[in-house]
Coordinates of C-alpha atoms in Angstrom, one line a residue:
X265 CA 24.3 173.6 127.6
X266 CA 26.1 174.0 124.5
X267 CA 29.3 174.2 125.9
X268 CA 28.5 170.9 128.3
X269 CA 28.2 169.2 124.9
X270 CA 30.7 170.2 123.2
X271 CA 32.9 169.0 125.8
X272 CA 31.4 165.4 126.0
X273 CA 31.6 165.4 122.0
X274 CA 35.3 166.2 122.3
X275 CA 36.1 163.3 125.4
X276 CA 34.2 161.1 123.1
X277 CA 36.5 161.8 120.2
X278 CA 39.5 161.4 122.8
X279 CA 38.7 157.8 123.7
X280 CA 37.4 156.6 120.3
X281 CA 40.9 156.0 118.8
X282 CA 41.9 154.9 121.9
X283 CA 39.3 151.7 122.2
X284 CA 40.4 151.4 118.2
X285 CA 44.0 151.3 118.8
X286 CA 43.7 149.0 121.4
X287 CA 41.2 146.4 119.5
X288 CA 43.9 146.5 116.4
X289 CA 46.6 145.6 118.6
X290 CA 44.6 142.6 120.3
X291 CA 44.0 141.6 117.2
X292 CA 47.8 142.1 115.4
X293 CA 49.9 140.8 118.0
X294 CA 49.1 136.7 117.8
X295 CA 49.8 137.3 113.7
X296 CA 52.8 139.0 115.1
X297 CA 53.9 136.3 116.8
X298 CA 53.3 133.5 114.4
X299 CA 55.3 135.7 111.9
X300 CA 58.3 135.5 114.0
X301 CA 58.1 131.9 114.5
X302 CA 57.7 131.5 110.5
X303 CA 60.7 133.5 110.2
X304 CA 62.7 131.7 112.6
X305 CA 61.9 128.3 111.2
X306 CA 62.3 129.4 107.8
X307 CA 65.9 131.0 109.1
X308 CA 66.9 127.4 110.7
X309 CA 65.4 125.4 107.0
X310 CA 67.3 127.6 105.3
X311 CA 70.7 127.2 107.3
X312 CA 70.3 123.5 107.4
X313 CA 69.5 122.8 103.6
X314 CA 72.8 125.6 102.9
X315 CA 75.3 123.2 105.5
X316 CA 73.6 120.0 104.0
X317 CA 74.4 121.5 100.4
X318 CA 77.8 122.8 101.2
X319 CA 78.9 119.7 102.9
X320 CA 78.0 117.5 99.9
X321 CA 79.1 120.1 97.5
X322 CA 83.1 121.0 99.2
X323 CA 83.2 118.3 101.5
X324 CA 86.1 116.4 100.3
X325 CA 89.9 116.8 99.6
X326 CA 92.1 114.4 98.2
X327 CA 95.4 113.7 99.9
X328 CA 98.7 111.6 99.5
X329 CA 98.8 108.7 101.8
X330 CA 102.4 107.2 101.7
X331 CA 102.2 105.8 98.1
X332 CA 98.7 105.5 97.9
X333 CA 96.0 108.7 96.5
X334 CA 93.2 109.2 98.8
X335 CA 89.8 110.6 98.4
X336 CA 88.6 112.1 101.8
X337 CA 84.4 113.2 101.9
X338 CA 82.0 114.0 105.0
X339 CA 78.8 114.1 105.0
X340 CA 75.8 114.4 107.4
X341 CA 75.0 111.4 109.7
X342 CA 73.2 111.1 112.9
X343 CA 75.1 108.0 114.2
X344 CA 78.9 108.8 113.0
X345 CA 81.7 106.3 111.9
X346 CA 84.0 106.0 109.2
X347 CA 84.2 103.8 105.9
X348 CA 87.2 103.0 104.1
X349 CA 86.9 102.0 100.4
X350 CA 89.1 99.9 98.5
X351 CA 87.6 99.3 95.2
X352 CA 86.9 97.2 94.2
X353 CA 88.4 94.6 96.9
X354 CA 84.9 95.9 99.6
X355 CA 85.3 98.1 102.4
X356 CA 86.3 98.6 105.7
X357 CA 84.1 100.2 108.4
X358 CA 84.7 101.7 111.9
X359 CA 83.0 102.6 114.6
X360 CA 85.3 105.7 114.6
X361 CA 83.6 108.5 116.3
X362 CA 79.9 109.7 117.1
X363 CA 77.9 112.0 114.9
X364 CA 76.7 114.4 112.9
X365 CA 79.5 113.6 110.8
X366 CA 80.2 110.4 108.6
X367 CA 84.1 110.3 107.2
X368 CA 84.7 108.2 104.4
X369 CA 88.3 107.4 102.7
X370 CA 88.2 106.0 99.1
X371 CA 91.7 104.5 98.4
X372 CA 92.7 105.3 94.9
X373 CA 95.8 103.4 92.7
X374 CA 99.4 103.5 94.0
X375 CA 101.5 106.5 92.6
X376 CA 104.4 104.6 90.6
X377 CA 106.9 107.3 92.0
X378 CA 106.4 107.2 95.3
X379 CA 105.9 103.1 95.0
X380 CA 109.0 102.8 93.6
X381 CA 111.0 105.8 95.7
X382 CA 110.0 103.3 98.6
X383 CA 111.7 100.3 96.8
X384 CA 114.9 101.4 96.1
X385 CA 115.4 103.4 99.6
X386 CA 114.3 100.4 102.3
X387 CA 114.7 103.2 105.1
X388 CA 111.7 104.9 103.6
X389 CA 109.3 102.5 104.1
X390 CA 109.7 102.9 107.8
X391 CA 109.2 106.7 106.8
X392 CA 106.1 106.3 105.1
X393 CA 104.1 104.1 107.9
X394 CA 105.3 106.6 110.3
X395 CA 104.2 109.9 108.2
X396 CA 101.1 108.0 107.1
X397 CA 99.6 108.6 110.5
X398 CA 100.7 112.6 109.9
X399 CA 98.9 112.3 106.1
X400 CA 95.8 111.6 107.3
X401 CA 95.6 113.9 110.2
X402 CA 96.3 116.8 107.5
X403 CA 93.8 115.7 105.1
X404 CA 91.4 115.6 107.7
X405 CA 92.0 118.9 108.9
X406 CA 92.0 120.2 105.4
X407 CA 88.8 118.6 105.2
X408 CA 87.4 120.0 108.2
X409 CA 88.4 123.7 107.4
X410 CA 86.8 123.0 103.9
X411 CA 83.4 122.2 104.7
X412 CA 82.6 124.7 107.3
X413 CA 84.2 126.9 104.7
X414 CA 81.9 125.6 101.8
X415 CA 78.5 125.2 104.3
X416 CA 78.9 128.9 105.5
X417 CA 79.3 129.8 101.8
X418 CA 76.9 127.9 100.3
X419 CA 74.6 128.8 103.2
X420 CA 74.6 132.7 102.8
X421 CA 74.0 132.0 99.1
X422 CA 70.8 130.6 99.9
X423 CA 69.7 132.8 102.1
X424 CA 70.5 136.2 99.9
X425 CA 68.5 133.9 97.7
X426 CA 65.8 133.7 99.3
X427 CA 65.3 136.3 102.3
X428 CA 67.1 139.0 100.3
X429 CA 67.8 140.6 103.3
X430 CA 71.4 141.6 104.6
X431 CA 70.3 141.0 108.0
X432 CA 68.7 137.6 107.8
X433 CA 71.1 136.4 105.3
X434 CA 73.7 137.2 108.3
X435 CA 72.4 135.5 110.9
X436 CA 71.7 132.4 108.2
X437 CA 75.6 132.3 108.1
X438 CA 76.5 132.8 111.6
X439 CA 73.9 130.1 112.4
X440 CA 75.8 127.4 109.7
X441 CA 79.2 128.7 111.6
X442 CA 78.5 127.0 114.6
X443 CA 76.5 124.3 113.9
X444 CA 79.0 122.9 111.8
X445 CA 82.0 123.8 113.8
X446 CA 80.2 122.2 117.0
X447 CA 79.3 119.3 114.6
X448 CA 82.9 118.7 113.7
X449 CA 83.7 119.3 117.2
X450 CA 81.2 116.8 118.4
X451 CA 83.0 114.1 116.0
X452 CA 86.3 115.7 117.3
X453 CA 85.7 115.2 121.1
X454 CA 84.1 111.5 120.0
X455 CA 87.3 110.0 118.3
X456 CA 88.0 106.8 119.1
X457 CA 91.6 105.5 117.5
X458 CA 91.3 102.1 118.9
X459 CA 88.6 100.9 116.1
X460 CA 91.0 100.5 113.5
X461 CA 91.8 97.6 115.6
X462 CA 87.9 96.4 115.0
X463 CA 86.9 97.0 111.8
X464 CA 84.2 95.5 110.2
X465 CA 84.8 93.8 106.8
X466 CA 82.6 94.1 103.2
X467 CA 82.9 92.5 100.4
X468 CA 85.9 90.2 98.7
X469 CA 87.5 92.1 101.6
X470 CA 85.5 89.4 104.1
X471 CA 88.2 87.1 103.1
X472 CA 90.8 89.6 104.3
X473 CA 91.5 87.8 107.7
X474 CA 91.7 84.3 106.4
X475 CA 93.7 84.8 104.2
X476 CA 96.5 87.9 105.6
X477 CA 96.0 86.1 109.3
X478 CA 96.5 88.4 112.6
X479 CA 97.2 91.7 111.1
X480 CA 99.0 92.8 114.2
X481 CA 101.7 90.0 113.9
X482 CA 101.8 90.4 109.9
X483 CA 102.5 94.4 110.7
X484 CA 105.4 93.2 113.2
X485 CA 106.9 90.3 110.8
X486 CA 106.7 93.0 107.9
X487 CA 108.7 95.6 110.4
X488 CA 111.8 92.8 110.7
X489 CA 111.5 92.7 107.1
X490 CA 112.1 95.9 106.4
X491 CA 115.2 96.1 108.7
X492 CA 116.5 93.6 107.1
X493 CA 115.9 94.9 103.6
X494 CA 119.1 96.9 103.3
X495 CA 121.2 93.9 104.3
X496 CA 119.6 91.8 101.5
X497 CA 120.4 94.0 99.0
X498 CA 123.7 94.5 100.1
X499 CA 124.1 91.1 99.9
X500 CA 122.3 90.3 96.9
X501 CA 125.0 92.7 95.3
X502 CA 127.7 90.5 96.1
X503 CA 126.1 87.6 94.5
X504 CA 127.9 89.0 91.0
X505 CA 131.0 88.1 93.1
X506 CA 130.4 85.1 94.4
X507 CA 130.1 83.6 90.6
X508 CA 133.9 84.1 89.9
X509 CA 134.0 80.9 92.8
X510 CA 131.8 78.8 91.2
X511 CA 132.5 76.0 88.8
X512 CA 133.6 77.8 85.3
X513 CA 130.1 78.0 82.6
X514 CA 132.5 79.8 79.7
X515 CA 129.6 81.7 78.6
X516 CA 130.6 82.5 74.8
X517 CA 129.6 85.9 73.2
X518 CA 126.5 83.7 72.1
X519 CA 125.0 83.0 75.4
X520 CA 121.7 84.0 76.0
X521 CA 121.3 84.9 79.9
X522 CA 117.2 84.5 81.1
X523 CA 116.1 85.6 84.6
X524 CA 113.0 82.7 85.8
X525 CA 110.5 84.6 88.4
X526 CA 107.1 83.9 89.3
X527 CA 104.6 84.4 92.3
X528 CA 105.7 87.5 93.0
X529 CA 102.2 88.1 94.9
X530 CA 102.6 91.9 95.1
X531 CA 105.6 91.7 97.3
X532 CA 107.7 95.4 95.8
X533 CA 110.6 93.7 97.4
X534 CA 110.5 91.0 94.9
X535 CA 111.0 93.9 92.4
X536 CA 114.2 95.5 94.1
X537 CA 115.7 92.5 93.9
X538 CA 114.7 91.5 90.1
X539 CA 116.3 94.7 89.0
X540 CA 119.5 93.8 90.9
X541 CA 119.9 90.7 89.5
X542 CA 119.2 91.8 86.2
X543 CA 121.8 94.3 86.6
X544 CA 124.8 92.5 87.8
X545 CA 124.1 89.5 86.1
X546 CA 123.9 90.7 82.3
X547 CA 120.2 89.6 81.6
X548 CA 118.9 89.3 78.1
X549 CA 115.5 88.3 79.1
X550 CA 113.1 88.2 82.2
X551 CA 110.6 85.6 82.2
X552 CA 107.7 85.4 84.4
X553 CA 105.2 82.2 85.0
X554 CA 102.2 84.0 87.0
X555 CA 100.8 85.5 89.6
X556 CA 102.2 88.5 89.9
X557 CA 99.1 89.6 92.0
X558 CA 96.6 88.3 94.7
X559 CA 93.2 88.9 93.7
X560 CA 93.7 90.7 90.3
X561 CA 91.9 93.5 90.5
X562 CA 92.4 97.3 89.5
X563 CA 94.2 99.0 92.2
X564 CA 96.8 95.8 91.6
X565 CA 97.1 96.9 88.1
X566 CA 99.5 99.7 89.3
X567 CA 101.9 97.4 90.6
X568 CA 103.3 96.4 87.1
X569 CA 104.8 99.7 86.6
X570 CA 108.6 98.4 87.6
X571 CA 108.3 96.5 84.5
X572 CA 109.3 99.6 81.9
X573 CA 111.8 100.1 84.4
X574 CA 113.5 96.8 84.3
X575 CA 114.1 98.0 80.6
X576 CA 114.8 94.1 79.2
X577 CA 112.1 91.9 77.2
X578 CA 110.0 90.9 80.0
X579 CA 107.8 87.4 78.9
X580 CA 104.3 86.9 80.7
X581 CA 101.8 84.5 81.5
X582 CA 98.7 85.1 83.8
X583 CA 98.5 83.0 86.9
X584 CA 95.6 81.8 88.4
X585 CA 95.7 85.0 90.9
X586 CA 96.1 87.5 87.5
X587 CA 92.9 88.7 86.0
X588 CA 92.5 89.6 82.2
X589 CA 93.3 93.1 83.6
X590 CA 96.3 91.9 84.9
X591 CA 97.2 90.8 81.7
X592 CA 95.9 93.6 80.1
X593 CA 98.1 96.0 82.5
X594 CA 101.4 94.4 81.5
X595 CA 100.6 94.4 78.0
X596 CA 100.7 97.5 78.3
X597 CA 104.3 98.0 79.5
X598 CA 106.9 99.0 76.6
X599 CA 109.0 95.9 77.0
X600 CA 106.5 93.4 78.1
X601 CA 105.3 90.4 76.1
X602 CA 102.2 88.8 77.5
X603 CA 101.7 85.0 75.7
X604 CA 98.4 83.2 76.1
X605 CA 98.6 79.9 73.7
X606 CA 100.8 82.1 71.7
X607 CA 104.5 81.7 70.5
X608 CA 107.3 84.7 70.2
X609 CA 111.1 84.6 69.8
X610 CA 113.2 87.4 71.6
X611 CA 116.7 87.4 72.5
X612 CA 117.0 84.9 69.7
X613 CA 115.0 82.5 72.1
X614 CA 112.0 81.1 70.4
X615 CA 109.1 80.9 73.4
X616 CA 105.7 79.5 73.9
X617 CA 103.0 79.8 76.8
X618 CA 99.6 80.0 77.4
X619 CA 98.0 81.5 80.4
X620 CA 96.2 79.5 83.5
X621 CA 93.1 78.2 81.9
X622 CA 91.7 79.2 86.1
X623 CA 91.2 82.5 88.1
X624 CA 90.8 81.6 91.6
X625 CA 91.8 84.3 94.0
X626 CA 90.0 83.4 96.7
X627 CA 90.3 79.7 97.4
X628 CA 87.6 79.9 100.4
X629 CA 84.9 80.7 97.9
X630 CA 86.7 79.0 94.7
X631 CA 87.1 75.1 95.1
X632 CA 88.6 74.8 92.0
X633 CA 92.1 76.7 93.4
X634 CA 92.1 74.1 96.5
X635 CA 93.5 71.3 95.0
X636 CA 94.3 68.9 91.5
X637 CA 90.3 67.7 91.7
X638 CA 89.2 65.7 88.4
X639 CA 87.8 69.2 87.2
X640 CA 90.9 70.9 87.9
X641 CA 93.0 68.5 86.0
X642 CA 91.0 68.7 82.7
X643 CA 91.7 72.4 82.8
X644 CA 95.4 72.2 83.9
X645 CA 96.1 69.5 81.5
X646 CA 93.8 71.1 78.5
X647 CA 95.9 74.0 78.7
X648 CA 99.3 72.0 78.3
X649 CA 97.2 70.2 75.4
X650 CA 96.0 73.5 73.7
X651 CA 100.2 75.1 74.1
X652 CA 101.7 71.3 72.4
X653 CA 99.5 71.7 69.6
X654 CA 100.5 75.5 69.0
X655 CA 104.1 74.4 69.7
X656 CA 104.1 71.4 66.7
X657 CA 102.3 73.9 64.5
X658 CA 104.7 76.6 65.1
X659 CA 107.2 77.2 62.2
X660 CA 110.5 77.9 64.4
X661 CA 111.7 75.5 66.5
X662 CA 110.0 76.2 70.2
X663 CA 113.3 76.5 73.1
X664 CA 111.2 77.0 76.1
X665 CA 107.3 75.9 76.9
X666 CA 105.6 78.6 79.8
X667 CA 103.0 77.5 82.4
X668 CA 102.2 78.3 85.2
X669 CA 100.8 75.1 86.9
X670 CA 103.3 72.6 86.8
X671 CA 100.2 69.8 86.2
X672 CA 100.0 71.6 83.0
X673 CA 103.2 70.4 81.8
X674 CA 102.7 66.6 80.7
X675 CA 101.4 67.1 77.2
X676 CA 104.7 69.4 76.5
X677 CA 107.0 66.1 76.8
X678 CA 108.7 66.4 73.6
X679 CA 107.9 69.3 72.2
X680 CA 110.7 71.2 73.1
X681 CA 113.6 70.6 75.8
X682 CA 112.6 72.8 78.4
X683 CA 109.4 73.8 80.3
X684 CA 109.6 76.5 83.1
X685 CA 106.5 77.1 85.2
X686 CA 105.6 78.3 89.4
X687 CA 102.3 77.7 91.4
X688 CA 103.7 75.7 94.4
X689 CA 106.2 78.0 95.7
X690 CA 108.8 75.0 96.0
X691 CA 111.7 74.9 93.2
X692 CA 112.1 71.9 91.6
X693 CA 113.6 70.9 88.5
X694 CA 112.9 67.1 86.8
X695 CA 112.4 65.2 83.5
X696 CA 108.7 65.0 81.9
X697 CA 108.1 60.9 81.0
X698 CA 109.9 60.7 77.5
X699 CA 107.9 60.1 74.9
X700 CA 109.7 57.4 72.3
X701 CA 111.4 58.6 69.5
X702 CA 111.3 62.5 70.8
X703 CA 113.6 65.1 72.4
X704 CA 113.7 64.5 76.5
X705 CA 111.9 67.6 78.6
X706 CA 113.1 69.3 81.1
X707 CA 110.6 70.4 83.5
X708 CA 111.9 73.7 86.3
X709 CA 109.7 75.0 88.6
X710 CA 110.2 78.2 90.4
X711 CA 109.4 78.8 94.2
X712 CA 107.9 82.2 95.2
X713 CA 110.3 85.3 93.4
X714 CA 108.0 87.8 96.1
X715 CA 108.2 85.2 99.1
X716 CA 104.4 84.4 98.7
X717 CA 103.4 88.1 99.0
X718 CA 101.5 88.7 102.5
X719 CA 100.9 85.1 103.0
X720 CA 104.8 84.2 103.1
X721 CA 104.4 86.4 106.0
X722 CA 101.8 84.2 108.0
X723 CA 104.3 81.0 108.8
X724 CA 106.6 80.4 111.5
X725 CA 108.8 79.8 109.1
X726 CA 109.0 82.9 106.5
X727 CA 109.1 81.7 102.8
X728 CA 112.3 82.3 100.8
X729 CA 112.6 84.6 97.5
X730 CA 113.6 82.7 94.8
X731 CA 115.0 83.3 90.7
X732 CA 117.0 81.6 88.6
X733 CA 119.4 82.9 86.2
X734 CA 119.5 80.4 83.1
X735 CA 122.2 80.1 80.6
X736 CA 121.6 79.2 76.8
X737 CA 124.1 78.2 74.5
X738 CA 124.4 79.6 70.9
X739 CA 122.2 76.3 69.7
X740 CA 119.5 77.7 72.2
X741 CA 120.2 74.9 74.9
X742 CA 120.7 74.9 78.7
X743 CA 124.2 74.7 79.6
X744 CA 123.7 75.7 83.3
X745 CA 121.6 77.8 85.9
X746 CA 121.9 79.9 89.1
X747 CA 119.7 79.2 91.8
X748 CA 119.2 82.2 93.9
X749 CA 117.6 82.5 97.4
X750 CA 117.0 85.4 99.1
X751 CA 116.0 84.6 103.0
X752 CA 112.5 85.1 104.2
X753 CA 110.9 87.5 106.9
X754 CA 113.7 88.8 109.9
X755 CA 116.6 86.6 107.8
X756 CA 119.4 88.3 105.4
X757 CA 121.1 84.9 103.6
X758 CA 121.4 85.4 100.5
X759 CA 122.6 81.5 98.6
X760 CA 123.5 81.2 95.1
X761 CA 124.1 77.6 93.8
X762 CA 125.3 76.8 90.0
X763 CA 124.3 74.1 88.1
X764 CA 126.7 73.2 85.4
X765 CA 124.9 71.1 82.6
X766 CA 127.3 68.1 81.5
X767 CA 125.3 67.2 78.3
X768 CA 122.6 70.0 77.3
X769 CA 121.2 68.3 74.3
X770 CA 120.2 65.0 77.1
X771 CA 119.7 67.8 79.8
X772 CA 120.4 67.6 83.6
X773 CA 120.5 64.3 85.5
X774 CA 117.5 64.6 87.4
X775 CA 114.5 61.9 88.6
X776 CA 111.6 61.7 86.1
X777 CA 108.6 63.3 87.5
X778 CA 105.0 61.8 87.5
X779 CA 102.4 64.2 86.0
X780 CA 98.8 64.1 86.3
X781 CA 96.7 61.8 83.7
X782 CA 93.0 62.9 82.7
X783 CA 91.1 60.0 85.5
X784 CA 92.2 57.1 87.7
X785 CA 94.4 54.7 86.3
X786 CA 93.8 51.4 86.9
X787 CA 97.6 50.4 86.0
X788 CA 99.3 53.8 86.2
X789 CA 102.1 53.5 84.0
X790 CA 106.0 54.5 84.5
X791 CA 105.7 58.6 85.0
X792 CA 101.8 59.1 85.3
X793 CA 100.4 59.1 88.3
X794 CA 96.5 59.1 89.3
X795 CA 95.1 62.4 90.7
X796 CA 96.3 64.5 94.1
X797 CA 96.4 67.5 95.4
X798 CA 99.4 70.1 94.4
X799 CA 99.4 73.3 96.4
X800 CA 98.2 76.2 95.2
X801 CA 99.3 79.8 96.2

């Protein structure tokens, strides 16, 4: 009996842990489970937040882009594309690719060198639209192999941080590995080049097809241009030559040689040839009546750079298309004189101007640049007002008067014999209406020195580069001028025509011009003329 219990006792002791073992595990293995999924979802959070972090954090490279500085960043998106930033002109945006990944290019300033490295080598700029393509396939590669570099990093960072596990922080960064590489693949496989050809426009940029026309045909008018560059220049350095045929000026030791430009509108070629004029042609003094720019804004600043390298005084007024920071960016040249209702003498030349009293880049959204309206003429003719009254108060004698609106000109009529000023982009040269008992005024106005910028390009008929060489005597006066024209988009004339100045104290023989009065004349008088409209750049 005994032994019959023991042995129960002992089967009972057998199966006890058994039934325990059993309930424990029923009872563990849905904890079990829910731990897994915890650690798996906190594994994938954790990967995502360390590729979100190290895209944002190593994401972007910058690059050279032909002349320009570039700024290349990606960062997570579920629909894709790609922006393009010009500050502060707006934006372009393409419909570039599909997600995760969103590129965008900021477009910093132009480097001077490689600006003017383009200038003086015309070849190059055929170079540099070619290699751009090349640039930015680099610095997107770069920028590829950086982030997945920089979201693998930052992601086993995290993770050590907060599994502390070698194992878990492991598979954190294999994880980051290919979801970014198949994210970047993803935008890779997606690329659509075609959408550069659709972009969508933002801000001032809006205006960009109104005003630069069909880029496609601008690109293929600016590609004739270019093959023709070397041509102009070679022939532009013949013009030196050409003056030995023209009627005899006898320049003294005294004369004073000036270089007229104006409405250069960014156009670099404008540049080239300035400096090879002033070269061959002995220039004492450059003097520039506006708009040098389009829309005046910082990136356009840059572009004033060839100044210091033109190394002659260099006399400035703003333009309607020059901002204050236009202004501002010349000042800041070494040799550059910027006058706004101010007078300075240089090259023993004493010279007066004042600055468009208007800033009207965009004529679309700025009626005021559309036309000689009653408003307009206030301003235009306030400003040749406000410049008289600083000429008669001025103690030296005032040789030359700067505007850059020829309708600003009638109130100078007397107050000194010659007035230079741009803003139509046709030369012209006339007499202001004497006034009795004063000097007789000169009024020259210079066409486009940089062929209208962009917009000479639009035409069917390119627009010309023009300058002027002007030569004073030793009493300060015009004894005769050089009209220079360069030939516009796909042509390589180059004319040069002298004007020989029989009687510089009475000036050229040339028709009186009419200039704008403050409201509608009833009776206009001999030389004033009631309002109309005078183009604008």
């Amino acid at each position: 009996m005994d032994g019959h219990e023991n042995e129960q006792h002992r089967a009972g002791d057998e199966t006890a842990p058994v039934r325990g073992r059993a309930r424990r595990w029923t009872a563990w293995r849905p904890g079990r489970r829910l731990r897994r999924l915890g650690a798996v979802l906190a594994l994938l959070a954790v990967t995502l937040g360390g590729i979100v972090v190290g895209t944002y954090a190593g994401g972007h490279v910058g690059t050279d882009i032909g002349p320009f500085r570039a700024e290349l960043k990606l960062s997570p998106s579920l629909s894709g594309g790609t922006t393009v930033d010009i500050p502060p002109l707006g934006a372009l945006l393409l419909d570039s690719h599909d997600g995760p990944a969103y590129l965008t290019v900021e477009v910093g300033s132009l480097d001077q060198g490689r600006t003017e490295a383009l200038i003086d080598d015309p070849a190059s700029i055929s170079r540099a639209s070619q290699s751009a393509v090349q640039d930015v396939r680099d610095g997107v590669m770069r920028l590829g192999l950086r982030t997945l570099a920089s979201a693998v990093l930052a992601t086993l960072l995290l993770a050590a941080l907060v599994f502390r596990d070698v194992r878990r922080t492991a598979w954190a960064g294999g994880l980051a590995l290919v979801v970014t590489a198949g994210s970047l693949g993803v935008a890779a496989s997606t690329l659509r080049p075609q959408a550069i050809e659709e972009p969508r426009y933002e801000g001032l940029l809006v205006n960009a097809p109104a005003i630069v026309g069909d880029a496609r045909r601008i690109a293929n008018d600016y590609t004739k241009y270019a093959e023709q560059l070397q041509r102009l220049v070679g022939n532009v350095s013949k013009l030196y030559t050409t003056v030995s045929a023209l009627p005899v000026v006898q320049p003294s030791p005294g004369t004073t040689r000036v270089l007229h430009v104006s409405d250069i509108h960014l156009n670099p070629t404008g540049w080239q040839l300035i400096r090879t004029v002033v070269e061959q042609f002995g220039i004492d003094v450059v003097i520039d009546t506006g708009d040098m720019t389009d829309w005046g804004s910082e990136p356009e600043a840059s572009f004033v750079g060839s100044i210091g390298l033109l190394k002659k005084p260099y006399v400035f007024i703003r333009g309607n298309h020059d901002s204050p920071r236009t202004a501002a960016a010349v000042a800041q040249q070494p040799n550059a004189i910027v006058l706004n209702n101010s007078v300075t003498t240089v090259g023993g030349l004493t010279i007066a101007g004042i600055g468009d009293p208007r800033f009207t880049p965009d004529k679309e959204t700025s009626p005021a640049g559309s036309g000689l309206t009653s408003a307009v003429a206030d301003q235009v003719i306030g400003a040749g007002e406000q410049l008289a009254g600083t000429i008669e108060k001025s103690p030296r004698k005032v040789d030359i008067a700067l505007v850059h609106d020829p309708a600003s000109a009638g109130p100078l009529s007397g107050t000194c014999p010659l007035v230079l000023s741009g803003h139509t982009h046709s030369r012209q040269v006339s007499k202001l209406p004497q006034i009795e008992g004063k000097q007789p005024t000169t009024l020259m106005v210079q066409g486009s020195t940089g062929g209208a910028g962009l917009r000479g390009l639009e035409g069917e008929k390119p627009t010309p580069l023009t300058m002027t060489v002007l030569y004073f005597d030793q009493q300060k006066l015009l004894q005769a001028y050089d009209d220079i024209t360069v030939g516009g988009t796909g042509q390589s004339q180059v004319n040069l025509e002298r004007h020989v100045i029989r009687d510089p104290a009475k000036g050229d023989q040339v028709p009186v011009t009419p200039t704008p009065t403050r409201g509608p004349s009833e009776s206009p008088s001999p030389g004033t003329t009631t309002l109309s409209p005078t183009p604008t750049s």
